[in-house]
Short mmCIF file of C-alpha atoms and ligand atoms in Angstrom, two decimals:
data_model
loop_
_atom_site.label_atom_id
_atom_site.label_comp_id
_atom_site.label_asym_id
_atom_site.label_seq_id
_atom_site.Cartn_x
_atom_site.Cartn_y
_atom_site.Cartn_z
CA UNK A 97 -0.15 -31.87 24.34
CA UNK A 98 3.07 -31.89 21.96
CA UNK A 99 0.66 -30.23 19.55
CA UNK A 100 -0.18 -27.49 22.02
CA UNK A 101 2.82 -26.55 22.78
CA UNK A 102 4.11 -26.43 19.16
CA UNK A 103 0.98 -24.12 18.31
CA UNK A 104 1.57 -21.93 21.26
CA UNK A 105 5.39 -21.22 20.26
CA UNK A 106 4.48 -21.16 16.67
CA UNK A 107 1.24 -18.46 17.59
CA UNK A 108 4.22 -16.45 20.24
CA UNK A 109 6.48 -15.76 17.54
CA UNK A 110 4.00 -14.61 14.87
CA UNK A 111 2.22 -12.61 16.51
CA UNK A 112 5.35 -11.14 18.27
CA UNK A 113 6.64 -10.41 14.82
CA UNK A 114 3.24 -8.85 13.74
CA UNK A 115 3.03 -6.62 16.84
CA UNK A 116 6.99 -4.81 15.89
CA UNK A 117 6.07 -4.45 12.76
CA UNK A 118 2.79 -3.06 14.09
CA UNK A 119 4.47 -0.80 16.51
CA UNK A 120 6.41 0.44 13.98
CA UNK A 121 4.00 1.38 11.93
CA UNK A 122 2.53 3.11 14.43
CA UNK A 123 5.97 5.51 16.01
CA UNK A 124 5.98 6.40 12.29
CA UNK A 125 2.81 7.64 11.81
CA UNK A 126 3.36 9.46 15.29
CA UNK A 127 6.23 11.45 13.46
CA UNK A 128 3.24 13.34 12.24
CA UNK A 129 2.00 16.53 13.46
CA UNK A 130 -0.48 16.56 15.61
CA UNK A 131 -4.38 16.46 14.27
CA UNK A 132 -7.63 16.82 16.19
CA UNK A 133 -10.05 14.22 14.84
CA UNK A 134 -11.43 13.17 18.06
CA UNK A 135 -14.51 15.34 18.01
CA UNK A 136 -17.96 14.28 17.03
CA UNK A 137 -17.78 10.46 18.02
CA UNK A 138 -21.17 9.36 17.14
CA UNK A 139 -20.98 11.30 13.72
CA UNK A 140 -17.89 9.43 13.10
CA UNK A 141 -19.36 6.29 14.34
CA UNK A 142 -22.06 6.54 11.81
CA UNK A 143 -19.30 7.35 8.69
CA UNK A 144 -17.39 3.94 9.56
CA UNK A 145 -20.38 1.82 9.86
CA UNK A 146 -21.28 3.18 6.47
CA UNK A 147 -18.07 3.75 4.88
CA UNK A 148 -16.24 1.07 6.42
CA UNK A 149 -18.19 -1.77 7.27
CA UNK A 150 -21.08 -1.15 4.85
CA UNK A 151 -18.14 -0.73 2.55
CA UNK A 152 -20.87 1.93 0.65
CA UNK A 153 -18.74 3.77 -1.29
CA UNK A 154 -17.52 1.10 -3.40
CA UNK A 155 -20.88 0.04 -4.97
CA UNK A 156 -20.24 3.23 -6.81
CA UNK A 157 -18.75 0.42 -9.29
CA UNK A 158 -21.45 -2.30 -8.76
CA UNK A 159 -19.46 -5.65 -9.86
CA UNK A 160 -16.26 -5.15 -8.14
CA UNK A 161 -17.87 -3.26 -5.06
CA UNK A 162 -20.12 -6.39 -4.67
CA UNK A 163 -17.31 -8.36 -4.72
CA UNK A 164 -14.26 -6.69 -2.68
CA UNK A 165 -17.59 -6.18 0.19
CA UNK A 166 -18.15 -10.31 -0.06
CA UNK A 167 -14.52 -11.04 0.40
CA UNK A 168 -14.69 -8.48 3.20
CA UNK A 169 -17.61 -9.43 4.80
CA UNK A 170 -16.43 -13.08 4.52
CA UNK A 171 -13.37 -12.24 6.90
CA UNK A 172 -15.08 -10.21 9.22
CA UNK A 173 -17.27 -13.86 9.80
CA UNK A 174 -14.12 -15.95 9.42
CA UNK A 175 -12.18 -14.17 12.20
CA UNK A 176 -14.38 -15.57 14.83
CA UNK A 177 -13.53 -18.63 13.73
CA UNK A 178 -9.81 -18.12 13.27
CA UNK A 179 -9.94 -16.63 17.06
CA UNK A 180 -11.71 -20.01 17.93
CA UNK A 181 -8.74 -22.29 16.37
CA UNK A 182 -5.71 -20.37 18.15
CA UNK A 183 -8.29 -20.72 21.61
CA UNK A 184 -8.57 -24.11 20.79
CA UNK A 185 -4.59 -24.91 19.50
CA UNK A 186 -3.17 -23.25 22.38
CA UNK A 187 -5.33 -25.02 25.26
CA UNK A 188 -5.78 -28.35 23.03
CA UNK A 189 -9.87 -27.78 22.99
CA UNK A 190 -12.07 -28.87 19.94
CA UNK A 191 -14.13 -26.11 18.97
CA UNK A 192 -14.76 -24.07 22.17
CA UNK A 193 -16.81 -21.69 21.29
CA UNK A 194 -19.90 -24.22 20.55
CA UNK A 195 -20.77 -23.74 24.06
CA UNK A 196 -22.15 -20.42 22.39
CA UNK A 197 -25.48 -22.66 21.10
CA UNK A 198 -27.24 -21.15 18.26
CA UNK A 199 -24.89 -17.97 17.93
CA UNK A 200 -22.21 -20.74 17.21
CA UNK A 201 -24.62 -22.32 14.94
CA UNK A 202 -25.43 -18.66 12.92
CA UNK A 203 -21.62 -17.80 12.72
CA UNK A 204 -20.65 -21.26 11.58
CA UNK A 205 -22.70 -21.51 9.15
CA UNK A 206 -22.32 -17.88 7.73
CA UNK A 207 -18.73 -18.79 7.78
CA UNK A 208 -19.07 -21.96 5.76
CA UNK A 209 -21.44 -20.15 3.11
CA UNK A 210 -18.96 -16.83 3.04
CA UNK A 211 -15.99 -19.36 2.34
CA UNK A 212 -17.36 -19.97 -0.84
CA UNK A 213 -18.64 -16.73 -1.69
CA UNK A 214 -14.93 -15.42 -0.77
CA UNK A 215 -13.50 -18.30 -3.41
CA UNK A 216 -15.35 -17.46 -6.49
CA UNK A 217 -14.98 -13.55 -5.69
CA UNK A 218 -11.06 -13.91 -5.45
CA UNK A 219 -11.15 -16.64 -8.70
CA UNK A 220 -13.10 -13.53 -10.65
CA UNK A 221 -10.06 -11.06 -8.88
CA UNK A 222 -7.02 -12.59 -10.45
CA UNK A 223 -8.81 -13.62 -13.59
CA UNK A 224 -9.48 -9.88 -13.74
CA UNK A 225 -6.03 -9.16 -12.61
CA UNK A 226 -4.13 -12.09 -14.88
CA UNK A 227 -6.20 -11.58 -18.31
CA UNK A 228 -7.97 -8.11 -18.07
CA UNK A 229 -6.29 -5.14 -19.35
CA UNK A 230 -8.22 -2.96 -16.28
CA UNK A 231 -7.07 0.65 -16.86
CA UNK A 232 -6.63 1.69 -13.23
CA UNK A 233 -4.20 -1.19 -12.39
CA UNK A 234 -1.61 0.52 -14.35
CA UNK A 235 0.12 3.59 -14.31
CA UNK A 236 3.89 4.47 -14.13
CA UNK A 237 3.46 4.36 -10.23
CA UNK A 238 2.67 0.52 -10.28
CA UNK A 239 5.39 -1.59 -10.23
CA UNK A 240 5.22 -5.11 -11.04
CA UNK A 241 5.93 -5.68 -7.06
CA UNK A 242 2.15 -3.94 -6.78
CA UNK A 243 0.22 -6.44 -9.06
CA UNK A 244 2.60 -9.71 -7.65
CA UNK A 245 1.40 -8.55 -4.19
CA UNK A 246 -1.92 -8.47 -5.41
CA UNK A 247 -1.41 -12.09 -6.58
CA UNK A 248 0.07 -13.49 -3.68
CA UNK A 249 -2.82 -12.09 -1.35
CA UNK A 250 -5.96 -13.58 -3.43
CA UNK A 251 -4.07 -17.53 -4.15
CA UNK A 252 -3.61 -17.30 -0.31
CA UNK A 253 -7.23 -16.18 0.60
CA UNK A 254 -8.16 -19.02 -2.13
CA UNK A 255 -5.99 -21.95 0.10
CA UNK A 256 -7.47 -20.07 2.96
CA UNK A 257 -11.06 -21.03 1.87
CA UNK A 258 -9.93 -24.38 1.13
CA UNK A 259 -8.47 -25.46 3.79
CA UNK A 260 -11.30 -23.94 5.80
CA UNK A 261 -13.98 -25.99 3.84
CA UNK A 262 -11.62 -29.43 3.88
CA UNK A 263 -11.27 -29.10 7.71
CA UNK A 264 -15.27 -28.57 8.43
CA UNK A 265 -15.68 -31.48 6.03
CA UNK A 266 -13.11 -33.48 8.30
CA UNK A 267 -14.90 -32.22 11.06
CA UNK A 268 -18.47 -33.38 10.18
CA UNK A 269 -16.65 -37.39 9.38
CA UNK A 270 -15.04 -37.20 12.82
CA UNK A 271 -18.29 -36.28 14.74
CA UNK A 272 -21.11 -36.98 12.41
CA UNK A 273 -23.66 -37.08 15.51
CA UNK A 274 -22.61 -34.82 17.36
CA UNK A 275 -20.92 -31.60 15.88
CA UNK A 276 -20.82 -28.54 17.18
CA UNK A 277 -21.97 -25.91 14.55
CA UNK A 278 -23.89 -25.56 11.29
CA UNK A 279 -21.97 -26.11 7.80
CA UNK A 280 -24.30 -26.06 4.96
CA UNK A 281 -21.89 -26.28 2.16
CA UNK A 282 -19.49 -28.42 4.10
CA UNK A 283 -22.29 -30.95 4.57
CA UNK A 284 -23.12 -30.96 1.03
CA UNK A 285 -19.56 -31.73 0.02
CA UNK A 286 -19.60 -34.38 2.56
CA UNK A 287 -20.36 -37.13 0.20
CA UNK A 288 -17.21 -36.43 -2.48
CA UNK A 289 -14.89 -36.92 0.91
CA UNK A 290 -16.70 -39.74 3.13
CA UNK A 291 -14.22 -42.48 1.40
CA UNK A 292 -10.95 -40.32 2.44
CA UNK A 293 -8.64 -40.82 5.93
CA UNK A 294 -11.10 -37.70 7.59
CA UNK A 295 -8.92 -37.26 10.44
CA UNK A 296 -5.73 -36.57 8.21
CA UNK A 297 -7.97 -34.63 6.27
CA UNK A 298 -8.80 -32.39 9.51
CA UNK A 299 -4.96 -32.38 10.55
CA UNK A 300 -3.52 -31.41 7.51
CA UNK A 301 -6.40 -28.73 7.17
CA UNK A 302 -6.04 -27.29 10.61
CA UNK A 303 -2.51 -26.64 10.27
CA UNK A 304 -2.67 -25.14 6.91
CA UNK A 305 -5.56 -23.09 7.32
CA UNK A 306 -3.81 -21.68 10.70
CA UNK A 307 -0.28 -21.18 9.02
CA UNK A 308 -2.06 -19.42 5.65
CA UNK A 309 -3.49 -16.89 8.36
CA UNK A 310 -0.24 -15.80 10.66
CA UNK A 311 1.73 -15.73 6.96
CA UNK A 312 -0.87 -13.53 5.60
CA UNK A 313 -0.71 -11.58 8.81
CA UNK A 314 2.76 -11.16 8.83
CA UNK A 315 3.00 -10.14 5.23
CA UNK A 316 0.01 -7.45 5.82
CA UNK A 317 2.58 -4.96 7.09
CA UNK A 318 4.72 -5.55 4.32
CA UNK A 319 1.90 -4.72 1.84
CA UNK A 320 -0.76 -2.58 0.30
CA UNK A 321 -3.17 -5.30 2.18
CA UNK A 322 -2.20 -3.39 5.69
CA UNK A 323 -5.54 -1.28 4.36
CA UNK A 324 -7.54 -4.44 5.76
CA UNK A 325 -5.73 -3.20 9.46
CA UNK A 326 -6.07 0.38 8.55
CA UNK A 327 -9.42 0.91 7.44
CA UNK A 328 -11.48 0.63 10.04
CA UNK A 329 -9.38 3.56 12.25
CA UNK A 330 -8.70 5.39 9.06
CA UNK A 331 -12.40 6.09 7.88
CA UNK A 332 -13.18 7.05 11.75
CA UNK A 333 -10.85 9.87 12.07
CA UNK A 334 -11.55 10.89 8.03
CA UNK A 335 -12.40 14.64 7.42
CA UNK A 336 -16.52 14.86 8.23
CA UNK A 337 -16.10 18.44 6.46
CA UNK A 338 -17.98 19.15 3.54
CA UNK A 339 -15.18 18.38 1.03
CA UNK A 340 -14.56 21.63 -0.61
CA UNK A 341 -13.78 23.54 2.62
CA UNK A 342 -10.12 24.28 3.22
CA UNK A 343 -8.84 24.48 6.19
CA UNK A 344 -6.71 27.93 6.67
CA UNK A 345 -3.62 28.37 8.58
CA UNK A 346 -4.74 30.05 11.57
CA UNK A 347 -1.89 33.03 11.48
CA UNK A 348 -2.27 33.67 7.66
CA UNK A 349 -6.08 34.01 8.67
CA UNK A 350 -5.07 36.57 11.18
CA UNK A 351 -2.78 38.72 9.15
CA UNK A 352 -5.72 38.50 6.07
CA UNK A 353 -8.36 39.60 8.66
CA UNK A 354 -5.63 42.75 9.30
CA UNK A 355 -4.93 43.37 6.01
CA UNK A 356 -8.84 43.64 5.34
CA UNK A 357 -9.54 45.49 8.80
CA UNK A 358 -6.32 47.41 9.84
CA UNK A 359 -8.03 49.49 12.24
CA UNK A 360 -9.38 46.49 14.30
CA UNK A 361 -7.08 45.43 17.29
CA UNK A 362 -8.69 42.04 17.86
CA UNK A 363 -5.95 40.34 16.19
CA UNK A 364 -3.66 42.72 17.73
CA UNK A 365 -0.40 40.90 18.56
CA UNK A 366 0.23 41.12 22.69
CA UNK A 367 3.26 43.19 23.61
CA UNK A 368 4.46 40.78 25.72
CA UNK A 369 3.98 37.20 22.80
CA UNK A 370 7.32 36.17 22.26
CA UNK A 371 6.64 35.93 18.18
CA UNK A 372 7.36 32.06 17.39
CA UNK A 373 9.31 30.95 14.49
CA UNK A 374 6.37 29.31 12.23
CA UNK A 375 7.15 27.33 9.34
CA UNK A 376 3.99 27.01 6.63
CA UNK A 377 2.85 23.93 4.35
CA UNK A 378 5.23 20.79 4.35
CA UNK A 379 8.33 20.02 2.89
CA UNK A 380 9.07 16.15 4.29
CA UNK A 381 6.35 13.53 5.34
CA UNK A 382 7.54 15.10 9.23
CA UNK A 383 5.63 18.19 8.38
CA UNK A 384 2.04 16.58 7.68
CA UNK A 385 -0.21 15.83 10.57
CA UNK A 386 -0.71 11.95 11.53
CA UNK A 387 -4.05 11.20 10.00
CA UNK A 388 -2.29 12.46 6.51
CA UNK A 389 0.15 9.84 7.41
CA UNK A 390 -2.53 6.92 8.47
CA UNK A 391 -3.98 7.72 4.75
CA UNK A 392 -1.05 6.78 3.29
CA UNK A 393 -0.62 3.32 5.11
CA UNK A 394 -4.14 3.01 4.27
CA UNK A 395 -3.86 3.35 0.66
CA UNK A 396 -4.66 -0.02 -1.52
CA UNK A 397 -3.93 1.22 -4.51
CA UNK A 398 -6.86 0.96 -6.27
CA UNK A 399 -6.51 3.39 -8.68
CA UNK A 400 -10.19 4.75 -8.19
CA UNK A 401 -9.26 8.03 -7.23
CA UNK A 402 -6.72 8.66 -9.90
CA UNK A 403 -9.27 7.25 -12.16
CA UNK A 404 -11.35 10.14 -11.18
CA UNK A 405 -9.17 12.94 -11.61
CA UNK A 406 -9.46 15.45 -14.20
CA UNK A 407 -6.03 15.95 -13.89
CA UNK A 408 -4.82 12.72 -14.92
CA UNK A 409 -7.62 12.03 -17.64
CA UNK A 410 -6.18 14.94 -19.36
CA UNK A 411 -3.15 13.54 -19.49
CA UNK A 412 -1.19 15.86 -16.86
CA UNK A 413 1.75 14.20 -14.66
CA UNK A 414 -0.53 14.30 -11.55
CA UNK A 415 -2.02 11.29 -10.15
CA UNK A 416 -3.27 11.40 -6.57
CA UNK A 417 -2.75 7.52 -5.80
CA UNK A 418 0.84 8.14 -6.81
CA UNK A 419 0.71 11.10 -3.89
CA UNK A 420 -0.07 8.57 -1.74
CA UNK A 421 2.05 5.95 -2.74
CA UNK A 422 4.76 8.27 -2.70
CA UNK A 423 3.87 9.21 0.78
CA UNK A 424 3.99 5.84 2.17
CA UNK A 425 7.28 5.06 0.65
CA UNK A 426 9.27 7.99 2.05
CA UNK A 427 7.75 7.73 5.71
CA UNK A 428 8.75 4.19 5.25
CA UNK A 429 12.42 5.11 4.15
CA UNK A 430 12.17 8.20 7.14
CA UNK A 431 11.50 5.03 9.78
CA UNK A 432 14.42 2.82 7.90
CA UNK A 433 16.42 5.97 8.96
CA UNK A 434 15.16 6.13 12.80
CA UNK A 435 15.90 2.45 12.98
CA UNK A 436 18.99 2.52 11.46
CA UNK A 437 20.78 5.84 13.04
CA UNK A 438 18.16 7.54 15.48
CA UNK A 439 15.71 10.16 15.36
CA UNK A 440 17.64 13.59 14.63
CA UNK A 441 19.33 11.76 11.49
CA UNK A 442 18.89 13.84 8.16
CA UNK A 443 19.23 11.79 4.96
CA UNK A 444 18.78 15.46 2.92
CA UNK A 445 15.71 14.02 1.07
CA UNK A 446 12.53 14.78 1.09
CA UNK A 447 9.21 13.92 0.44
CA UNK A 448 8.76 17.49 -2.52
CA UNK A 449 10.94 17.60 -4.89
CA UNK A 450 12.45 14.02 -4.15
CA UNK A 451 9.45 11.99 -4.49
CA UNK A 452 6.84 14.60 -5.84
CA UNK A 453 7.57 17.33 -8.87
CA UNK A 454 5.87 20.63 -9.02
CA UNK A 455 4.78 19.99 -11.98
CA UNK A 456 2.35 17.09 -10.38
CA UNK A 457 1.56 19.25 -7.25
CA UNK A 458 0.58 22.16 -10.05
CA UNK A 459 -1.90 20.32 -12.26
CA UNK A 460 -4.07 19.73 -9.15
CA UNK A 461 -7.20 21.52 -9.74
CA UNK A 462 -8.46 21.09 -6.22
CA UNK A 463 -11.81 19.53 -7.43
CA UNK A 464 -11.55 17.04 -4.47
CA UNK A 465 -13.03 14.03 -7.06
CA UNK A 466 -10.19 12.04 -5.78
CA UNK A 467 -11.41 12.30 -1.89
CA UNK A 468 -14.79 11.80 -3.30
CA UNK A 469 -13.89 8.31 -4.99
CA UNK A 470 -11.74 7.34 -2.10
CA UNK A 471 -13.36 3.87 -0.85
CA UNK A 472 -11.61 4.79 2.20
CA UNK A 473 -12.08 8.52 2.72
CA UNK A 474 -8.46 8.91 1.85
CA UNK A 475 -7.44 12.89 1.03
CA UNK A 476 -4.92 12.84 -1.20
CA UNK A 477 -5.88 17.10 -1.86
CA UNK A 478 -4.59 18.19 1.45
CA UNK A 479 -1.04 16.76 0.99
CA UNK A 480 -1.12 18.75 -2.47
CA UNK A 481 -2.36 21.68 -0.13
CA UNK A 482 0.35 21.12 2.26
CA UNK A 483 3.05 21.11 -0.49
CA UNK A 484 1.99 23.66 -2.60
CA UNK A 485 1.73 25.84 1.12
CA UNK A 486 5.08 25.04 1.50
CA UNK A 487 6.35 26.37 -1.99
CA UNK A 488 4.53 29.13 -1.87
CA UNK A 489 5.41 30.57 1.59
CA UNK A 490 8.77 29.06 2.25
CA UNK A 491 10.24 29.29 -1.09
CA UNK A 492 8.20 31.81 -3.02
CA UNK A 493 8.19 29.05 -5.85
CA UNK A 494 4.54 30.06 -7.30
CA UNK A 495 3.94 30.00 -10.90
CA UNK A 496 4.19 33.40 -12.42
CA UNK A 497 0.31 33.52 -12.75
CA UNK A 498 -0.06 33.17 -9.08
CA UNK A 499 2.67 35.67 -8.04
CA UNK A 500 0.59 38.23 -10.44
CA UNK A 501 -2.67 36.81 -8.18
CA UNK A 502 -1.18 36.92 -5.28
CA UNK A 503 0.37 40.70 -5.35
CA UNK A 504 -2.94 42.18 -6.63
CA UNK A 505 -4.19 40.35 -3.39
CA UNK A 506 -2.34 42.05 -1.31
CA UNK A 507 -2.21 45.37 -3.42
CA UNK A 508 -5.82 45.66 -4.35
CA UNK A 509 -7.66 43.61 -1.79
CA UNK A 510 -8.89 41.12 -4.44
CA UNK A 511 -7.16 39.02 -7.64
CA UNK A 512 -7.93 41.59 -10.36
CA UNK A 513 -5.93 43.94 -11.34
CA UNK A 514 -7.81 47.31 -10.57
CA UNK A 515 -7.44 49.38 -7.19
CA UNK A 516 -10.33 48.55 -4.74
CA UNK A 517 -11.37 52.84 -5.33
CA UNK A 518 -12.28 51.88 -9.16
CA UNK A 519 -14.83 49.07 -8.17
CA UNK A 520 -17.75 50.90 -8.74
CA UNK A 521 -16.71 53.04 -11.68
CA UNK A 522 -18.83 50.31 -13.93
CA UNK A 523 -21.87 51.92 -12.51
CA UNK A 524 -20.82 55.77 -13.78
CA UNK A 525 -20.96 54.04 -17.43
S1 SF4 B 155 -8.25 17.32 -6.25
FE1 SF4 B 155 -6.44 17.32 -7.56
S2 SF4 B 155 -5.60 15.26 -7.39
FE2 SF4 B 155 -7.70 15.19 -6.62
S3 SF4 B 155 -8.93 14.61 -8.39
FE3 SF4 B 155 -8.95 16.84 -8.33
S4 SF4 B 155 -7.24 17.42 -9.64
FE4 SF4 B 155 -6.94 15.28 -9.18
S1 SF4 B 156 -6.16 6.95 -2.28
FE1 SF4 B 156 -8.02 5.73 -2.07
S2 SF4 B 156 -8.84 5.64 -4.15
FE2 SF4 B 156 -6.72 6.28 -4.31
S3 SF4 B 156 -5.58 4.40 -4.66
FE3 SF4 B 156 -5.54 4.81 -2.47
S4 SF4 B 156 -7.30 3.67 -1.65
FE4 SF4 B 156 -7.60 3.80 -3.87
#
């Protein structure tokens, strides 16, 4: 009973803490613009059971895709059980959800198998991490705070596993005729543990395995493991576009179409539309739309799409992980600000110039390789977009050879130099 009670106030205040630090998340990816990616549910469906769950794009690298989707997989199986133990520790039950007969029996026993599948994957993680000189780990965005973050996540998923295998073992001693479940491995183990006190075993267990998980929940906001929160909404409302359309800015479209077509009034202006002061591209994380600001809470670093990018290999400033990095950390500061002196407040920063040069936003080649590579249909390109929109029509801040592009667009209809009457002259020749 004392027990219960502990658990319950212990369970109240983590997941309080989890759910501020959730909601606050969420207001500041509401600061966004707004976004429709609400269309085609069951194509989107389809994407995050691939993408997502299937976890398909990473096999791209076999080795490590195998073994980030194991240590995923794992938790997906593992949650049930974690959702069983807070049942169970708030109500003082012993494994409830054995009333659930063989599907108790399948999950148990994929959990006990996926425990250890889970250890050796994270052992071969921070060996890779600790003694491997991996290129894409390191770049000047990645800060030592990155790769100790990366360390404190995999030694607590490998006390996670432990503990989970030490208290099924203690489990099996208490009741060995008549456990609920299947535990394969556990069972096997059995033997090495039969002379040990099994109920302090199980105790000591319990209470670390449930502690490990409301730490590591509470630190997910906190770090580049929020993806494992993120993903699953981020891949649904991805862009299903082929990758190399752009999306135009509706009233640029308009004024193109009566450049092109002058004499056509069906993008006529109404005499009586109040014209509306538009602003174009975006200066500060305010001006992208919210699923450009999910990506960047979504981001986990990896590396794999600046890995990719031609920019980058040729040694150019630009790398699109560092976009989104960069991203995250000034919608992060932008919320410090809302918290700290209200909405309205203006710290005169802002995401271009502040966190992101020209010069990276200008060696972008818009090849989209980086989307491409994205294990989580991150699109680092349309921030670049959005930026370079905003320096081009807002500031007039184009490199010279655009200007020159740009005013034989609007002079000649097209990006060479010659008058649209000359066009054909190559056939008089
Ligand atoms: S679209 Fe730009 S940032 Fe992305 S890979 Fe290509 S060059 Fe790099
Ligand atoms: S944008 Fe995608 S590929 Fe690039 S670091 Fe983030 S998660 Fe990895």
């Amino acid at each position: 009973m004392q027990g219960s009670i502990l658990f319950s106030c212990i369970l109240f205040f983590a997941l309080s803490l989890f759910s501020v630090n959730l909601w606050k998340i969420v207001r500041n990816i509401r600061l966004g613009k707004s976004k429709n990616r609400f269309d085609q549910p069951l194509k989107r469906t389809i994407i995050l059971l691939k993408v997502a769950f299937g976890q398909t794009k990473l096999f791209h690298r076999p080795v490590s895709g195998i073994l980030h989707a194991l240590v995923y997989w794992g938790f997906l199986v593992i949650t049930i059980g974690t959702l069983e133990m807070m049942v169970d520790g708030v109500f003082g039950f012993e494994r409830l959800f054995g009333a659930l007969g063989s599907f108790y029996n399948l999950v148990t026993a994929s959990g006990d198998i996926m425990a250890v599948l889970v250890l050796v994957s994270s052992f071969i993680f921070m060996f890779r991490r600790l003694f491997l000189k991996i290129k894409r780990f390191s770049g000047k965005e990645m800060k030592k705070s990155s790769s100790i973050d990366a360390i404190v996540a995999l030694v607590i998923i490998v006390f996670l596993m432990i503990s989970l295998l030490t208290m099924n073992i203690g489990y099996i001693g208490l009741h060995p005729e008549n456990y609920f479940g299947s535990f394969p491995v556990s069972n096997l183990l059995f033997p090495y543990f039969s002379t040990w006190d099994l109920y302090l075993l199980h105790t000591i267990s319990w209470w670390t395995h449930i502690m490990l998980v409301l730490i590591f929940l509470n630190e997910l906001p906190y770090s580049k493991h929020f993806h494992v929160v993120m993903s699953i909404p981020n891949v649904y409302f991805s862009n299903i576009e082929s990758l190399g359309k752009m999306e135009n800015m509706p009233s640029v479209t308009k004024e193109v179409k009566l450049m092109m077509n002058p004499n056509t009034d069906q993008y006529a202006i109404p005499a009586t539309d109040t014209p509306t002061l538009e602003s174009f591209g975006a200066k500060d994380v305010t001006d992208l739309n919210w699923v450009q600001l999910m990506n960047a809470y979504s981001c986990t670093e990896c590396g794999r799409c600046t890995s990719e990018c031609p920019a980058n290999q040729t040694g150019r400033l630009l790398s699109p992980r560092k976009i989104m990095m960069d991203t995250r950390q000034r919608l992060k500061e932008v919320g410090k600000n809302i918290d700290k002196y209200g909405k309205g407040y203006s710290d005169n920063k802002s995401l271009l110039n502040d966190y992101i040069s020209k010069e990276e936003l200008w060696a972008c080649t818009t090849c989209n390789a980086c989307t491409q590579a994205c294990p989580l249909n991150i699109d680092p390109l349309s921030i670049i977009v959005d930026l370079r929109r905003y320096l081009v029509m807002e500031e007039s801040a184009a490199p010279k050879e655009l200007n020159m592009m740009f005013t034989n667009v609007e002079n000649n209809g097209a990006p060479w130099q010659f008058p649209a009457a000359d066009r054909l002259k190559w056939k008089d020749e």
